[in-house]
Short mmCIF file of C-alpha atoms in Angstrom, two decimals:
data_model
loop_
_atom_site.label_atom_id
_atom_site.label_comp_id
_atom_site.label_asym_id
_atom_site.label_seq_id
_atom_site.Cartn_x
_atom_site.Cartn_y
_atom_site.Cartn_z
CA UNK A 1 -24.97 -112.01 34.75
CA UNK A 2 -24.80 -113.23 38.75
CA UNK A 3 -27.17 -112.47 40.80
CA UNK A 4 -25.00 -109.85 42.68
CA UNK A 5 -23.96 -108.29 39.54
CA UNK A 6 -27.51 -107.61 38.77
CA UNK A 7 -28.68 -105.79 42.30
CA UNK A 8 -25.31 -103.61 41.91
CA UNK A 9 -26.44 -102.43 38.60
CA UNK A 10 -30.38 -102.00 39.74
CA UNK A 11 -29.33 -100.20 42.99
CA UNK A 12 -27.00 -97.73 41.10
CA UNK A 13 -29.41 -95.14 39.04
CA UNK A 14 -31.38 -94.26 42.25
CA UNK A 15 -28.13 -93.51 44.65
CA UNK A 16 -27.14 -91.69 41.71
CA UNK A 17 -30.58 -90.07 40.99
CA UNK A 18 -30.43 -89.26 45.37
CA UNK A 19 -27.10 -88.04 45.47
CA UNK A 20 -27.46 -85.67 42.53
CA UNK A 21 -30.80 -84.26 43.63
CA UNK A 22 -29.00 -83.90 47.48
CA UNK A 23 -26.47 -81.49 45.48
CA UNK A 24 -26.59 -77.83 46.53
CA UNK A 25 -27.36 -75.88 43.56
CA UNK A 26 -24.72 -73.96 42.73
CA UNK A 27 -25.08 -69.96 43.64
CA UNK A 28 -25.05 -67.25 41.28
CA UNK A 29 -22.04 -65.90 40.23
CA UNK A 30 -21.12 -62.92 42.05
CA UNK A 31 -20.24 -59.61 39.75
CA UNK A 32 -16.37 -58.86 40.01
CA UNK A 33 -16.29 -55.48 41.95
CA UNK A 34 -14.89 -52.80 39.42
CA UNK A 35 -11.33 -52.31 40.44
CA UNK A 36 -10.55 -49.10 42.44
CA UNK A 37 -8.11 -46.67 40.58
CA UNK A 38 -4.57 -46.15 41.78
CA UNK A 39 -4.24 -43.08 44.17
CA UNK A 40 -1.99 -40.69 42.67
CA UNK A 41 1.09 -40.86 44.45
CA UNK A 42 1.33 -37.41 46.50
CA UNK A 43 4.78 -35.67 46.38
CA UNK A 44 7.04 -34.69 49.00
CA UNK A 45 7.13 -31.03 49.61
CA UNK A 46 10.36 -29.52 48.25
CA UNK A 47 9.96 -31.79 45.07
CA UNK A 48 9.20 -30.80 41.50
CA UNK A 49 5.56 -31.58 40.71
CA UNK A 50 7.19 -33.58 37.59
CA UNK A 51 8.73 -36.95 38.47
CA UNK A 52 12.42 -36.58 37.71
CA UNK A 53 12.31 -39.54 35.39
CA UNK A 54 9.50 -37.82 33.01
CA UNK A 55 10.89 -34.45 32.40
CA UNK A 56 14.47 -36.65 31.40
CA UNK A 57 13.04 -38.98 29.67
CA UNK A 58 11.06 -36.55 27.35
CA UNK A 59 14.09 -34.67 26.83
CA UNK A 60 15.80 -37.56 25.72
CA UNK A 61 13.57 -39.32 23.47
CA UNK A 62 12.35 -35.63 21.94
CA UNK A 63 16.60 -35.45 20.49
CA UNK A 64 16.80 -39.19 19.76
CA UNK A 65 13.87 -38.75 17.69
CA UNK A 66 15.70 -35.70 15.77
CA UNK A 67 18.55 -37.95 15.07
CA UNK A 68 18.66 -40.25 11.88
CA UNK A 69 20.75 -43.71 11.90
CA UNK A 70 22.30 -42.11 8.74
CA UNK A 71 23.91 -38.88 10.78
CA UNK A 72 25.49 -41.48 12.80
CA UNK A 73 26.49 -43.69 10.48
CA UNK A 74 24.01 -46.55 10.88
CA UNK A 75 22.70 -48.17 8.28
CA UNK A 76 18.58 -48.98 9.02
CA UNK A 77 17.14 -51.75 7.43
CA UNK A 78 14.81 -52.05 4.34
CA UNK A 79 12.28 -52.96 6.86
CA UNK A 80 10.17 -49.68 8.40
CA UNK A 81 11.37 -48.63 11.63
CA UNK A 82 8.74 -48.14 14.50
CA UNK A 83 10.62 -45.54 16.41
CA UNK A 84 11.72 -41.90 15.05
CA UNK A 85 15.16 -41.32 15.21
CA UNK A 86 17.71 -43.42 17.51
CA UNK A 87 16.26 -46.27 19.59
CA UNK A 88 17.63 -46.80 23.16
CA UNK A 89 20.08 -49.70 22.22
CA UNK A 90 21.40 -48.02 19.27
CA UNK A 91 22.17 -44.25 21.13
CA UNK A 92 23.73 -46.68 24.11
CA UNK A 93 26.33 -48.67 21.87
CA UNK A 94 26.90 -45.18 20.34
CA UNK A 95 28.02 -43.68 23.49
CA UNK A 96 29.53 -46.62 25.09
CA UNK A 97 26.81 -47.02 27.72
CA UNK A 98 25.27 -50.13 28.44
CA UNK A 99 21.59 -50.15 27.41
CA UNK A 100 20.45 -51.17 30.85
CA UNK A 101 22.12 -48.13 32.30
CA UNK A 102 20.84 -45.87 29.42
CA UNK A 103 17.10 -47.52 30.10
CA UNK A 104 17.24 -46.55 33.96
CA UNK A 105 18.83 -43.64 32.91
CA UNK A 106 15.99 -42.14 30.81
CA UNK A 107 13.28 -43.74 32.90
CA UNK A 108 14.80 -41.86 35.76
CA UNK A 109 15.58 -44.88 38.06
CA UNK A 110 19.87 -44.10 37.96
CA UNK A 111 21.16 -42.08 40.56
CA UNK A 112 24.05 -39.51 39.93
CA UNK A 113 24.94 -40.80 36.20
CA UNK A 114 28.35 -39.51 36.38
CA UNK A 115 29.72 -36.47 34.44
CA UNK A 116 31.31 -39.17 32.04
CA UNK A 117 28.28 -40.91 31.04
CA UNK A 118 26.58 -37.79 30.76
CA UNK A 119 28.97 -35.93 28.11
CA UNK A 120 28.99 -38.94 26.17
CA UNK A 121 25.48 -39.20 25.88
CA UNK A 122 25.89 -35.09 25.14
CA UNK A 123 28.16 -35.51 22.28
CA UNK A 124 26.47 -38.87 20.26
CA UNK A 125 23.28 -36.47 20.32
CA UNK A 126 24.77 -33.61 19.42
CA UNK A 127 23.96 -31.58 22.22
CA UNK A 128 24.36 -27.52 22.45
CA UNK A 129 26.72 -26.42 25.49
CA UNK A 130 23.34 -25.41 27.28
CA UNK A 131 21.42 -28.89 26.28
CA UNK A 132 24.23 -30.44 28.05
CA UNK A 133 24.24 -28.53 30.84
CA UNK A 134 20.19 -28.94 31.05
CA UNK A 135 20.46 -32.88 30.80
CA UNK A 136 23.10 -32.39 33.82
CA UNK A 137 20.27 -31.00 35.54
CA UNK A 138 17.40 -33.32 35.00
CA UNK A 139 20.02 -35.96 35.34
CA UNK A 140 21.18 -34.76 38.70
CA UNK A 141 18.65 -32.51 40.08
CA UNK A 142 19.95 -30.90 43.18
CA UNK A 143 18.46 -31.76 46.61
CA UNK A 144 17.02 -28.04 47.77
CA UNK A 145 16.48 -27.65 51.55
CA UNK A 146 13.64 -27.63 53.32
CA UNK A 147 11.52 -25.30 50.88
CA UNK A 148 10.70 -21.64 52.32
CA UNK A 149 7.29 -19.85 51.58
CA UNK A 150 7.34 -17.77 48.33
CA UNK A 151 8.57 -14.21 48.97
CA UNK A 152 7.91 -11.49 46.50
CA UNK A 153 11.04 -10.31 44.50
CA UNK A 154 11.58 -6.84 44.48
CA UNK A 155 14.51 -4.37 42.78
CA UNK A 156 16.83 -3.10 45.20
CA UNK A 157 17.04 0.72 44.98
CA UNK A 158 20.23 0.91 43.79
CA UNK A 159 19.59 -0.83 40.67
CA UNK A 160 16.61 1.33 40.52
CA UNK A 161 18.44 4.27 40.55
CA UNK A 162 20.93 2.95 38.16
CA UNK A 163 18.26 2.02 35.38
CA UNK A 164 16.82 5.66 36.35
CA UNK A 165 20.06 7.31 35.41
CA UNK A 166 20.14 6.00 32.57
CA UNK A 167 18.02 9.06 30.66
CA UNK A 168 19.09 7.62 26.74
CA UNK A 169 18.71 3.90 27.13
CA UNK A 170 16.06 1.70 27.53
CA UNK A 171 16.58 -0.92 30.54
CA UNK A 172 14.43 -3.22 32.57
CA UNK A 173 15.29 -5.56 35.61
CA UNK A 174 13.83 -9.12 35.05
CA UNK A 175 13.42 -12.46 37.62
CA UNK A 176 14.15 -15.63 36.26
CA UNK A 177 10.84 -16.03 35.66
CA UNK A 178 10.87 -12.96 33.32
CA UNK A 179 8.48 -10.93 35.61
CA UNK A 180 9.49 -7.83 35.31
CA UNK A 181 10.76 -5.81 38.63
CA UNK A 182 11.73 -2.50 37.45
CA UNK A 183 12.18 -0.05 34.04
CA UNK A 184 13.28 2.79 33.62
CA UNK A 185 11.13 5.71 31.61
CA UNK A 186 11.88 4.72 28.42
CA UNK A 187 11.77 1.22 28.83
CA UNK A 188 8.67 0.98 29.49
CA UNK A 189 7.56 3.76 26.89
CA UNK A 190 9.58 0.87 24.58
CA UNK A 191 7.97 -2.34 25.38
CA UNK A 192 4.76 -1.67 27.29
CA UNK A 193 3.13 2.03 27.28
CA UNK A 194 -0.18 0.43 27.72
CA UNK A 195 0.33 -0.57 31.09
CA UNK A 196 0.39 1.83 34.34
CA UNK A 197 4.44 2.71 34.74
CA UNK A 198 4.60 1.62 38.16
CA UNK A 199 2.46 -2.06 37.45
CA UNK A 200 6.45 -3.69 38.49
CA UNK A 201 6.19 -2.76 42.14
CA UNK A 202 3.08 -4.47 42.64
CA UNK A 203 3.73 -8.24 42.74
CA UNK A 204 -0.17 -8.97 41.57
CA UNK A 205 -0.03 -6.59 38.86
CA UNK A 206 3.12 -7.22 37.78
CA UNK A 207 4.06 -7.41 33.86
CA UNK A 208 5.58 -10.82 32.93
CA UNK A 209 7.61 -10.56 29.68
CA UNK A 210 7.01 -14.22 28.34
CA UNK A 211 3.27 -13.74 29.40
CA UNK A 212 2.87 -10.93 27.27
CA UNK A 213 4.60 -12.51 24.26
CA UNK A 214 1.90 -14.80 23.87
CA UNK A 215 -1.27 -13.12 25.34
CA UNK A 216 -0.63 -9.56 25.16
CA UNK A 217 -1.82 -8.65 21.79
CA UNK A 218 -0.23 -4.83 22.13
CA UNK A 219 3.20 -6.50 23.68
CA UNK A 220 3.28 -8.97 20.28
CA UNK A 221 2.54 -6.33 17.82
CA UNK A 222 6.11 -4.80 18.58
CA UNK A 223 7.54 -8.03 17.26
CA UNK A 224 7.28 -8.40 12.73
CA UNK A 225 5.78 -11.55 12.32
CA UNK A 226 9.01 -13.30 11.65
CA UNK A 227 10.63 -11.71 14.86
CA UNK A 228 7.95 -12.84 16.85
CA UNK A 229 8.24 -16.17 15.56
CA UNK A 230 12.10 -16.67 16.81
CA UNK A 231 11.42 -14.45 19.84
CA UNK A 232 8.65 -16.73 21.06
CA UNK A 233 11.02 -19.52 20.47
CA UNK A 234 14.22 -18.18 22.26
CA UNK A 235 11.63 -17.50 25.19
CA UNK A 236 10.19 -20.78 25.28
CA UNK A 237 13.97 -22.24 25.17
CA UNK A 238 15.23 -20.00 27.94
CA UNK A 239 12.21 -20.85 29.88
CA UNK A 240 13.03 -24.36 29.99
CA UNK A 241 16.80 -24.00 30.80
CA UNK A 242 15.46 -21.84 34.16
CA UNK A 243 12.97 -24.46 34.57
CA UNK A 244 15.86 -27.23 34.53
CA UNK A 245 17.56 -25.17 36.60
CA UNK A 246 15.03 -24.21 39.21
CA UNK A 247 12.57 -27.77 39.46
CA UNK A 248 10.67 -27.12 42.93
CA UNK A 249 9.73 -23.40 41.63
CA UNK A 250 6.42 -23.75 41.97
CA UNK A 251 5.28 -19.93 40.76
CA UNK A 252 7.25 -21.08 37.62
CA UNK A 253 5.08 -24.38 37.46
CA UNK A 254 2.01 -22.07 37.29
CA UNK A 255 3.09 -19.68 35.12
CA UNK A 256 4.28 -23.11 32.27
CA UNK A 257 0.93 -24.34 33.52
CA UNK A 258 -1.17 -21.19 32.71
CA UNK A 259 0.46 -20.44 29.48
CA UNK A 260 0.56 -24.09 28.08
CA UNK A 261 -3.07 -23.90 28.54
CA UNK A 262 -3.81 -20.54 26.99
CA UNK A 263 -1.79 -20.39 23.94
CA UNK A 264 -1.32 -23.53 21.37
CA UNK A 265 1.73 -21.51 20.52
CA UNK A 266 3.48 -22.35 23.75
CA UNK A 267 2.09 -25.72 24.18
CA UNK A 268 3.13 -26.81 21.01
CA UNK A 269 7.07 -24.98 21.19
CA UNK A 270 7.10 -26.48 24.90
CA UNK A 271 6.26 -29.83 23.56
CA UNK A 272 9.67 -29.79 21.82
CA UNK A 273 11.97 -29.35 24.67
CA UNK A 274 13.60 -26.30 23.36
CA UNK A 275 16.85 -25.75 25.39
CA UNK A 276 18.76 -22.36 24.71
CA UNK A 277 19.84 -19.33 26.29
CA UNK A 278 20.62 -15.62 24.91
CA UNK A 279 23.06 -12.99 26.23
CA UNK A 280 22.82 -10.60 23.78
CA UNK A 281 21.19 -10.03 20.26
CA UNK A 282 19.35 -7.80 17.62
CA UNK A 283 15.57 -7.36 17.57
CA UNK A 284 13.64 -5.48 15.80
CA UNK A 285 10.63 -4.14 17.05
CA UNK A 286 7.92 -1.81 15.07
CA UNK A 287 6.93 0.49 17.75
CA UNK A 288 3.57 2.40 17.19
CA UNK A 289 4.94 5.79 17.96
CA UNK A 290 8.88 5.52 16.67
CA UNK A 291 8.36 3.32 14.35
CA UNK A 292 10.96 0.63 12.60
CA UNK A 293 13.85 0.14 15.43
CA UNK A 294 16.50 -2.18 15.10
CA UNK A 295 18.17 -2.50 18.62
CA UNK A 296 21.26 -4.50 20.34
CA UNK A 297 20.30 -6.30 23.63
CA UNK A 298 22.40 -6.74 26.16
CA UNK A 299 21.08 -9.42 29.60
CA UNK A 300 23.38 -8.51 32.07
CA UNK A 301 23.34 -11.09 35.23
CA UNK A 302 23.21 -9.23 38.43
CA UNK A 303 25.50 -10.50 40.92
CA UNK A 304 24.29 -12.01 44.26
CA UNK A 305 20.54 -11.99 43.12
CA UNK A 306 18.51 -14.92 42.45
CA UNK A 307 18.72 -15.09 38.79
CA UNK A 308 17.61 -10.94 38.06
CA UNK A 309 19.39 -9.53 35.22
CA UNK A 310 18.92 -6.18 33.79
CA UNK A 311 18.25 -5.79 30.01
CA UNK A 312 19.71 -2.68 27.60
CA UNK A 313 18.57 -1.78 24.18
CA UNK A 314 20.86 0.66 22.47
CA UNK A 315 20.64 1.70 19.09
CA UNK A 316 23.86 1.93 16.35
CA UNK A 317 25.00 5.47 16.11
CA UNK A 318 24.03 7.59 13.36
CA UNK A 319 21.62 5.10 12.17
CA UNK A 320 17.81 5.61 11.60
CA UNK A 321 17.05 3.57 14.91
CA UNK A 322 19.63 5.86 16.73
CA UNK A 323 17.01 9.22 15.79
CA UNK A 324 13.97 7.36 16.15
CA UNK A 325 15.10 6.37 19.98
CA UNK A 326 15.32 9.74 20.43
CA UNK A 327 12.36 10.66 19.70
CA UNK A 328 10.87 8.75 22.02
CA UNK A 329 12.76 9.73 24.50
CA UNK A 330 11.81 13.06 23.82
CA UNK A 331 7.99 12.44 23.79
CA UNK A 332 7.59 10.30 26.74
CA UNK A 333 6.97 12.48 29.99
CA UNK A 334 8.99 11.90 33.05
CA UNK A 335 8.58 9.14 35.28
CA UNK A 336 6.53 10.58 38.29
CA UNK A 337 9.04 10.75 41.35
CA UNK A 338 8.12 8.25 44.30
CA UNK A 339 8.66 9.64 47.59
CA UNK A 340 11.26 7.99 49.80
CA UNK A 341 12.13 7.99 53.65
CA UNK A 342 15.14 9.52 54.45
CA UNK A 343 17.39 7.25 56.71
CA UNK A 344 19.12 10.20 59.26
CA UNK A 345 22.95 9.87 59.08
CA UNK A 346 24.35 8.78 62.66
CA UNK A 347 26.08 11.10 64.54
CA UNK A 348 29.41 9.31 64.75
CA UNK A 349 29.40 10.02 60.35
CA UNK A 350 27.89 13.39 60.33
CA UNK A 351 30.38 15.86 58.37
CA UNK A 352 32.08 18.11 61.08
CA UNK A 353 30.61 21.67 60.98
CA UNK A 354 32.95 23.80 59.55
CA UNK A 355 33.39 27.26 61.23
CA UNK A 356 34.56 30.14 58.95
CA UNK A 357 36.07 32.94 60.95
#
């Protein structure tokens, strides 16, 4: 080794020794500040509180999942399937849809699915006339106008006075939220003696049918258990056809809200996306007073009203259920009169005075 060599290699350990000692230590690692949560995105007014995509969606996926390959002739594999029912690829082939159209479809990112993709989505699931129509209407909710401040619904008086005249049949005027707006007397001796007769023309008091299926113990001990049992679920499935219907209803909202929290019943029907609607029927209703009755319905839409319909019961004649009606009708006391303001006739339509010689 040179002389050069060797005062390289002597110099080197102390420039190293200086230069690592001249080294900044190193600070201490900072914590990673937790990472703030998401705001919740705050809807528009006028818009459902559900995004349109999650209402859709669970309708779809709830009747894939009640679909087996084998009803459509698909044969699964020997290997276990992770999904219930249809998966997204398979219902899309099925109905000639491509499966990115179906995907945006039920994540509720395509806008106006046409009428044809729609039916044949409707037919490879088998849907009902009124699940069709209610996946028309998640599908293609329509655009209300600048929403107006709840008003309180009331009968008009001459559908009072037409349920009044009606002395032999029991009848009741509903919203499409099933609050109820009017009975006559023996309506309401029918279905809800327990509460003050004129409870409908007080918007805070007001009875709501579907309320007092599930909460009202009196209301559900009309209903054999069995009746009660499809009753609750034909209310729960016209409930969420109105709700399809009618998505920025906000008093609706509360009253799904209310009842999904109250009774496990509901929650766990309304978890199933029931879709159905009922013009007319039997029930059967064990009244504490007339006992057994077996009664035809009839739910008569009301023209130019916001979804009211008035509701009959009427009995077969000659039949136990016939007698027991009247009873009833006989017992119950008659409806105390409300007094009304006359509205003078004007002078131009006052009947000429006739004079008799």
């Amino acid at each position: 080794m040179d002389g050069a060599d060797h005062h390289r290699e002597s110099r080197s350990p102390p420039m190293r020794e200086q230069a690592q000692s001249e080294r900044p230590e190193r600070p201490e690692r900072l914590e990673r500040p937790e990472r703030l949560e998401r705001p919740e995105r705050l809807e528009r007014p006028g818009r459902s509180e559900q995004p349109k995509g999650s209402e859709l969606g669970a309708f779809l996926r709830s009747r894939r999942a009640a679909l087996r390959p084998e009803d459509v002739g698909i044969t699964p594999p020997a290997s276990r399937r992770r999904v219930a029912g249809l998966r997204r690829e398979e219902l899309a082939i099925l109905a000639g849809v491509s499966i990115t159209h179906y995907t945006r479809l039920e994540q509720g990112r395509a806008t106006s699915p046409s009428d044809s993709v729609l039916d044949a989505i409707a037919r490879t699931l088998r849907l009902t006339e009124d699940e069709t129509a209610h996946l028309k209407n998640l599908a293609r909710p329509a655009t209300p106008a600048r929403p107006a401040p709840p008003r309180a619904e009331h009968a008009s008086a001459s559908t009072r006075q037409l349920i009044a005249a009606m002395t032999d049949i029991p009848a009741l005027v509903l919203d499409r939220r099933n609050d109820v707006l009017a009975w006559n007397r023996l309506g309401h001796a029918l279905l809800a003696a327990h509460l003050p007769h004129d409870s409908p023309a007080t918007p805070a008091d007001r009875p709501n049918l579907t309320r007092m299926l599930f909460l009202d113990d009196r209301y559900r001990q009309l209903y054999p258990v069995a009746g009660r049992t499809e009753e609750a679920q034909l209310s729960v499935a016209s409930l969420r056809l109105v709700a399809g219907r009618h998505p920025d209803d906000r008093r609706l909202a509360e009253l799904v809200g209310e009842l999904a929290v109250r009774s496990t019943e509901f929650a766990a029907l309304w978890a199933r996306h029931p879709v159905r609607t009922c013009a007319a029927g039997t029930r059967q209703l064990n009244h504490p007073e007339a006992g057994l009755l077996v009664l035809s319905f009839e739910n008569l839409s009301l023209p130019g009203t916001a979804g009211r319909r008035l509701i009959t019961y009427t009995a077969e004649p000659a039949t136990p259920s016939e007698a027991a009606l009247r009873l009833l009708s006989a017992h119950t006391p008659p409806t105390p009169s409300t007094p009304t303001t006359s509205t003078p006739i004007p002078a131009k339509e006052q009947p000429a005075t006739v004079h008799r010689p």
